[in-house]
mmCIF file of N, CA, C and O in Angstrom:
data_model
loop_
_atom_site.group_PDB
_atom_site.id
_atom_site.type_symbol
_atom_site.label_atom_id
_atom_site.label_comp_id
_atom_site.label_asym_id
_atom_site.label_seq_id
_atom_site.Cartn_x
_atom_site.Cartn_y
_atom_site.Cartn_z
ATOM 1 N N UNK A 1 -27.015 -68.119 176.823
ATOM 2 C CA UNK A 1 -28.271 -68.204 176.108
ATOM 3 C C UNK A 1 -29.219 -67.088 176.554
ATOM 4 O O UNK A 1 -30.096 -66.589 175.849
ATOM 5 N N UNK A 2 -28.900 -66.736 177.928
ATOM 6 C CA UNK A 2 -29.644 -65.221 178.239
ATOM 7 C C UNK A 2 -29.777 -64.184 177.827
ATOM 8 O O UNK A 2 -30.653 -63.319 177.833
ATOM 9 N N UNK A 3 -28.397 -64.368 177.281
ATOM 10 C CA UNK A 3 -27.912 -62.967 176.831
ATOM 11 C C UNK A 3 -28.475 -62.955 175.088
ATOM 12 O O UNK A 3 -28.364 -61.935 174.408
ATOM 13 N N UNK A 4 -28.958 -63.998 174.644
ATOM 14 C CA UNK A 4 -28.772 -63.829 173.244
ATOM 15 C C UNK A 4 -30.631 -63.516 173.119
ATOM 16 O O UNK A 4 -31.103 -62.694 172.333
ATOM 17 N N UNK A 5 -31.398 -64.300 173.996
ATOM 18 C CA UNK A 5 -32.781 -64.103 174.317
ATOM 19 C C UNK A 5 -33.089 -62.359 174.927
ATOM 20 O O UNK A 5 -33.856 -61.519 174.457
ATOM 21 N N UNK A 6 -32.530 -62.302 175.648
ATOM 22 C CA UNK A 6 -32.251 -60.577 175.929
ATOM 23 C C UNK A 6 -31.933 -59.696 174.970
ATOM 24 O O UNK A 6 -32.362 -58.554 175.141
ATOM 25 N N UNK A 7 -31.049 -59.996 173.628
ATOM 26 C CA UNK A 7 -30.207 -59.152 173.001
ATOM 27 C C UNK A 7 -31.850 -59.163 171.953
ATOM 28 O O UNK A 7 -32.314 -58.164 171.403
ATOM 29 N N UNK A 8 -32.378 -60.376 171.924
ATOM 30 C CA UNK A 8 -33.127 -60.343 170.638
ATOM 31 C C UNK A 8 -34.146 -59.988 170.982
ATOM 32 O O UNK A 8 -34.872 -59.915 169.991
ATOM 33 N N UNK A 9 -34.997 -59.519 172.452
ATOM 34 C CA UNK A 9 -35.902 -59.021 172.862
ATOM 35 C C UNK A 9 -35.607 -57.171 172.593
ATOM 36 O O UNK A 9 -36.488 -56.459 172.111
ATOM 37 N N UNK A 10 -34.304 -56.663 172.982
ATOM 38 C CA UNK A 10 -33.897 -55.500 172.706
ATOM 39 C C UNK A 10 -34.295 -55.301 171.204
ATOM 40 O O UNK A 10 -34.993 -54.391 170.757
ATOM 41 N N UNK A 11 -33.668 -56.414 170.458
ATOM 42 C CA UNK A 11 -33.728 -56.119 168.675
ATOM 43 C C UNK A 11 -35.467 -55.864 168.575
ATOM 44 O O UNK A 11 -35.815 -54.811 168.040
ATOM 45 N N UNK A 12 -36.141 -56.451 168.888
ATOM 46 C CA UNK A 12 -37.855 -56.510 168.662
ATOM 47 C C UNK A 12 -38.122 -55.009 169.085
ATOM 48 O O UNK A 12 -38.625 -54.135 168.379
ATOM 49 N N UNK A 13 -37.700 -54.907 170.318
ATOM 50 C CA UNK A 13 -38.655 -53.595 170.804
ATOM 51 C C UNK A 13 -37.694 -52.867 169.775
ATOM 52 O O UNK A 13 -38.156 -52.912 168.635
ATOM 53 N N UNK A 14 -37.028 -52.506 169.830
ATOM 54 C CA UNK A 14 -36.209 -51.366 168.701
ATOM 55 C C UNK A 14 -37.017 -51.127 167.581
ATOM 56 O O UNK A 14 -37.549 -50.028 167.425
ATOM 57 N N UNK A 15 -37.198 -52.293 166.577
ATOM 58 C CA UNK A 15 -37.736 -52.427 165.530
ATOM 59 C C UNK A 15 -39.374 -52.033 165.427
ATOM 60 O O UNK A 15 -40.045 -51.495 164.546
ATOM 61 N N UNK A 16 -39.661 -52.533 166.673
ATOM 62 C CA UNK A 16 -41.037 -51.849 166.848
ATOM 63 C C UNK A 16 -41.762 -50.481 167.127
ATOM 64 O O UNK A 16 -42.840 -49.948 166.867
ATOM 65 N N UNK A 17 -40.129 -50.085 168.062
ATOM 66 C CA UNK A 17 -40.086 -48.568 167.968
ATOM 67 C C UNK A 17 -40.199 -47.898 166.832
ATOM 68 O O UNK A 17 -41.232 -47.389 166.396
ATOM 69 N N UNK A 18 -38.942 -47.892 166.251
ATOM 70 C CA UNK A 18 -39.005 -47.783 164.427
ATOM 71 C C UNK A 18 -40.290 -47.495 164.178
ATOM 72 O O UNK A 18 -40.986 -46.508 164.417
ATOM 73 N N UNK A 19 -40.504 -48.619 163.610
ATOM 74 C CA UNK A 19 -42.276 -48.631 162.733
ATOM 75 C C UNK A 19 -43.246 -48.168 163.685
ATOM 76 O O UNK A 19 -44.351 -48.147 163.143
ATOM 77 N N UNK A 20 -43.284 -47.826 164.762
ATOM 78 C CA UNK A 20 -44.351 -47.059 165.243
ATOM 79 C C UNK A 20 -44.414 -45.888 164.816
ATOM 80 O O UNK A 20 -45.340 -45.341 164.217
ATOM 81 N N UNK A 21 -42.462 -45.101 165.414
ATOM 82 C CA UNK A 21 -42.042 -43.539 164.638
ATOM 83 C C UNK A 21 -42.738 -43.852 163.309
ATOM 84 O O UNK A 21 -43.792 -43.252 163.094
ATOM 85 N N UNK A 22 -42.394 -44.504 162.612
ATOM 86 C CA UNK A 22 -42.392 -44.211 161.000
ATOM 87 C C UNK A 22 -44.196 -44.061 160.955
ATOM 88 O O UNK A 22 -44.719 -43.021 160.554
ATOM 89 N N UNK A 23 -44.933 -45.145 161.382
ATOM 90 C CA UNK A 23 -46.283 -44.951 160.644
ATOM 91 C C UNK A 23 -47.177 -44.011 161.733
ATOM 92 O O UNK A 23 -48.397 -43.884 161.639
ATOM 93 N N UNK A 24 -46.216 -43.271 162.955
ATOM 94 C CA UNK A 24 -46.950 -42.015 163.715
ATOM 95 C C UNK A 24 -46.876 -40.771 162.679
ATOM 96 O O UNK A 24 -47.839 -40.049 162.420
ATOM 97 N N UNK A 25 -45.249 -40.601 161.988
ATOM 98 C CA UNK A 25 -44.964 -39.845 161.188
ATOM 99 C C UNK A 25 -45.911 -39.754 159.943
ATOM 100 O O UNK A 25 -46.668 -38.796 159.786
ATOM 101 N N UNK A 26 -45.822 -40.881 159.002
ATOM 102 C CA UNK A 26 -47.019 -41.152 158.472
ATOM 103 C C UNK A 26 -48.643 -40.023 158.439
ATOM 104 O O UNK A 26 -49.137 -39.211 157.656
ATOM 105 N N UNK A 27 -49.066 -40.747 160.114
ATOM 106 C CA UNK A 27 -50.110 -39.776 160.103
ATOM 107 C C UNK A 27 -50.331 -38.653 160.312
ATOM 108 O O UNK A 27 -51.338 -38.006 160.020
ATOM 109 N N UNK A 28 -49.034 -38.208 161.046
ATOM 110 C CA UNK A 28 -48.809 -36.497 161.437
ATOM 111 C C UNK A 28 -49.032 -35.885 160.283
ATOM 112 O O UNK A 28 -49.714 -34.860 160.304
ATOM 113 N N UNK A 29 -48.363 -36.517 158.693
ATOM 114 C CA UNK A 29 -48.267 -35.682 157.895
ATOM 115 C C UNK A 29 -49.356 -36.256 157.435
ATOM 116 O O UNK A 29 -49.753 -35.270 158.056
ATOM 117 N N UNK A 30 -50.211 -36.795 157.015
ATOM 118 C CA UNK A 30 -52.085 -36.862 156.715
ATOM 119 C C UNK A 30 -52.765 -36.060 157.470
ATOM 120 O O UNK A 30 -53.695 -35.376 157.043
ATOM 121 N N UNK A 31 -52.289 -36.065 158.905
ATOM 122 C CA UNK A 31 -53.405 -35.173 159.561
ATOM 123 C C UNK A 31 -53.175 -33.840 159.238
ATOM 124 O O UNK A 31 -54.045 -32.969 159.206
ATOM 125 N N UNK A 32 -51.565 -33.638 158.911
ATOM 126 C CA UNK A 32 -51.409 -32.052 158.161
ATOM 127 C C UNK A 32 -52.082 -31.543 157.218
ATOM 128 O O UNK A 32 -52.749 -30.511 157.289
ATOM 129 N N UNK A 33 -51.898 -32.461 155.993
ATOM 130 C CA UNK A 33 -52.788 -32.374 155.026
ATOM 131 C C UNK A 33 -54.334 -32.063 155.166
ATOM 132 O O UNK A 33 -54.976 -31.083 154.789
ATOM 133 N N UNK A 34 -54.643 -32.972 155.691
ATOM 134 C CA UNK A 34 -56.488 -32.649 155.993
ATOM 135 C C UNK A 34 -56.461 -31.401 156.611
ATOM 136 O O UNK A 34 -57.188 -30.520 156.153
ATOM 137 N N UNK A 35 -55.366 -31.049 158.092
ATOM 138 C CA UNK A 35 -56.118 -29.558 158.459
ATOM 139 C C UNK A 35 -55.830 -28.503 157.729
ATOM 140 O O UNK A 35 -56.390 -27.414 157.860
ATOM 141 N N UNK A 36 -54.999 -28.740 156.967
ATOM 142 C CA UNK A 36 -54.425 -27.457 155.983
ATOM 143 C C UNK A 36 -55.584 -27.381 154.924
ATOM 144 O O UNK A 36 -55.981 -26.240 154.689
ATOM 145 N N UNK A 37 -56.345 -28.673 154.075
ATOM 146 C CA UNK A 37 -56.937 -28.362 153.485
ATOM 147 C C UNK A 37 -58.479 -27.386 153.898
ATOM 148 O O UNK A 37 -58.995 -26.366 153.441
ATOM 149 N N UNK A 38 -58.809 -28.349 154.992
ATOM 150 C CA UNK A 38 -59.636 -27.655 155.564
ATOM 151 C C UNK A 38 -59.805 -25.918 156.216
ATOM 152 O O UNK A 38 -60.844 -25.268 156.337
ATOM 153 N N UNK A 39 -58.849 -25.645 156.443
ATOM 154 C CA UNK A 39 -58.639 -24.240 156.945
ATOM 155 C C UNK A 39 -58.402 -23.053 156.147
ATOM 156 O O UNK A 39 -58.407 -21.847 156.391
ATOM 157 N N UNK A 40 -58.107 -24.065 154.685
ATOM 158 C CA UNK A 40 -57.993 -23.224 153.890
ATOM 159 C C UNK A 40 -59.294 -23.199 152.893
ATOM 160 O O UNK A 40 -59.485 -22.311 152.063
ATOM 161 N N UNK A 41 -59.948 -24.051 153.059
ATOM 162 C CA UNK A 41 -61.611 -24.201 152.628
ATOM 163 C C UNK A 41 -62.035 -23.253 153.474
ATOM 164 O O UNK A 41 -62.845 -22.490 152.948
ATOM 165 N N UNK A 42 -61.692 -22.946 154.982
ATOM 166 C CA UNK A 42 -62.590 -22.236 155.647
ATOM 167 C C UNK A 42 -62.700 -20.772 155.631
ATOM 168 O O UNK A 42 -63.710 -20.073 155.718
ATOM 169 N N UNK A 43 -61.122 -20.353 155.468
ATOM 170 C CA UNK A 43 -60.293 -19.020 154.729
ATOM 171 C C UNK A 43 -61.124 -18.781 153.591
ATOM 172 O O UNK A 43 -61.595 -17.647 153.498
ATOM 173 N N UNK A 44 -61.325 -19.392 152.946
ATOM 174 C CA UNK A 44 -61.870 -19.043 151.506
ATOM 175 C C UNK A 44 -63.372 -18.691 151.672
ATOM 176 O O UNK A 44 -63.900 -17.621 151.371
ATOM 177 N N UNK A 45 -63.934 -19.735 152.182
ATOM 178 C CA UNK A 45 -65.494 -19.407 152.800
ATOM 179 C C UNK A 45 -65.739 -18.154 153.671
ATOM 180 O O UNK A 45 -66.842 -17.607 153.669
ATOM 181 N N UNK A 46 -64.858 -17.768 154.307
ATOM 182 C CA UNK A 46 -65.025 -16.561 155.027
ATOM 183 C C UNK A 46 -64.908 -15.236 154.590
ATOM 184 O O UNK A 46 -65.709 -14.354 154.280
ATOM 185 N N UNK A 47 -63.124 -15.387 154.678
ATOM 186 C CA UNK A 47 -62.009 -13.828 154.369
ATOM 187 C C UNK A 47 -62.235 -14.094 153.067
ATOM 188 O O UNK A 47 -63.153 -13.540 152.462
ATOM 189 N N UNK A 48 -61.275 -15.128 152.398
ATOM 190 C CA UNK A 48 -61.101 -14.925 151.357
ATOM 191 C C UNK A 48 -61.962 -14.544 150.022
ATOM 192 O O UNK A 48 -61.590 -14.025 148.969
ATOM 193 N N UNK A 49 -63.227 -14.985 150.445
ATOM 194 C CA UNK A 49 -63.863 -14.596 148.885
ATOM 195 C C UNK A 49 -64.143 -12.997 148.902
ATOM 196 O O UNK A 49 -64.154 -12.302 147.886
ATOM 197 N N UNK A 50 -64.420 -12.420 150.529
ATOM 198 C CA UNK A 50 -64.092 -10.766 150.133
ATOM 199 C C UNK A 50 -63.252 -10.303 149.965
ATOM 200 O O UNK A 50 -63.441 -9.098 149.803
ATOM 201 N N UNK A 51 -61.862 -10.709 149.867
ATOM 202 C CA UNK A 51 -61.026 -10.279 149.941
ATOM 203 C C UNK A 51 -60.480 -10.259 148.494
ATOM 204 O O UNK A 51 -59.600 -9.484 148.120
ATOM 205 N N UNK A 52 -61.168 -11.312 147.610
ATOM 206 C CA UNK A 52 -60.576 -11.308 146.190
ATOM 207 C C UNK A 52 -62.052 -10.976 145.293
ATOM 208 O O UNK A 52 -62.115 -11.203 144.085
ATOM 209 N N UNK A 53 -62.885 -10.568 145.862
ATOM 210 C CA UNK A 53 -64.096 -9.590 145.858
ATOM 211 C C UNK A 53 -63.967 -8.201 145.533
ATOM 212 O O UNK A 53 -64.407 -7.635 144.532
ATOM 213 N N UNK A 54 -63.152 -7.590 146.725
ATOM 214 C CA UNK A 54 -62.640 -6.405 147.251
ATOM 215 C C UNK A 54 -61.388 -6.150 145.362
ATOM 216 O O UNK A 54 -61.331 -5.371 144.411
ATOM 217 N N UNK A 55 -60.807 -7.169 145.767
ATOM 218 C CA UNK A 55 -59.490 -7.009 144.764
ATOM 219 C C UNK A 55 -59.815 -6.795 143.714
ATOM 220 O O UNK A 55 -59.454 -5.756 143.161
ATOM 221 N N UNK A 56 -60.646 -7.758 143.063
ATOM 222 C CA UNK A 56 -61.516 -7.851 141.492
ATOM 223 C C UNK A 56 -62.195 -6.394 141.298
ATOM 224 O O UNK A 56 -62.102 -5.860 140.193
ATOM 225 N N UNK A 57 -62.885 -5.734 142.369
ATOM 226 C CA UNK A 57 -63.521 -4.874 142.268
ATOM 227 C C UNK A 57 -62.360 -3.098 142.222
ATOM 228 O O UNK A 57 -62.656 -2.067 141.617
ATOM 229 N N UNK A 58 -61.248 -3.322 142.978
ATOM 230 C CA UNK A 58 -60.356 -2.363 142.863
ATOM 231 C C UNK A 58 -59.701 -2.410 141.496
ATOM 232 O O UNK A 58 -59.766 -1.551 140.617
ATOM 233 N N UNK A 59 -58.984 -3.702 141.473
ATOM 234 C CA UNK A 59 -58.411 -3.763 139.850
ATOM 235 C C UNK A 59 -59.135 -3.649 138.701
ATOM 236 O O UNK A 59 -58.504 -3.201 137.743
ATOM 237 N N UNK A 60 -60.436 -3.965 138.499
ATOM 238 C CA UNK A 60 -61.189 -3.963 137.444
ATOM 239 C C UNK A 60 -61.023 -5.421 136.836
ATOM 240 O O UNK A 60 -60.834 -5.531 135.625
ATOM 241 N N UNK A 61 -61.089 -6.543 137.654
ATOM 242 C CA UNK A 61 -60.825 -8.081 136.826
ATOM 243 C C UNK A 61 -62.374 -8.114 136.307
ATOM 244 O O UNK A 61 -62.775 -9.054 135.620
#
């Protein structure tokens, strides 16, 4: 009976492992999202609008 109370304490933590990975993963890739958006809001606010400033003004857009 030890062994089956032991085996099913192993099964829990496993499973809990699992779904921790899964909903850490989860937020890794949200928190990707947000800093990517953001950095690329900040790119744009900075470099980028001279840079497609610069471009518009060489090409003639």
């Amino acid at each position: 009976m030890e062994f089956l109370h032991t085996g099913l304490g192993a099964l829990v933590a496993a499973v809990a492992v699992a779904f921790t990975a899964i909903v850490a993963s989860k937020a890794a890739a949200a928190l990707w999202v947000a800093v990517t958006f953001v950095a690329r809001g900040i790119y744009w606010l900075t470099i980028g609008w001279w840079v497609n400033r610069i471009k518009a003004a060489l090409m003639g857009y």
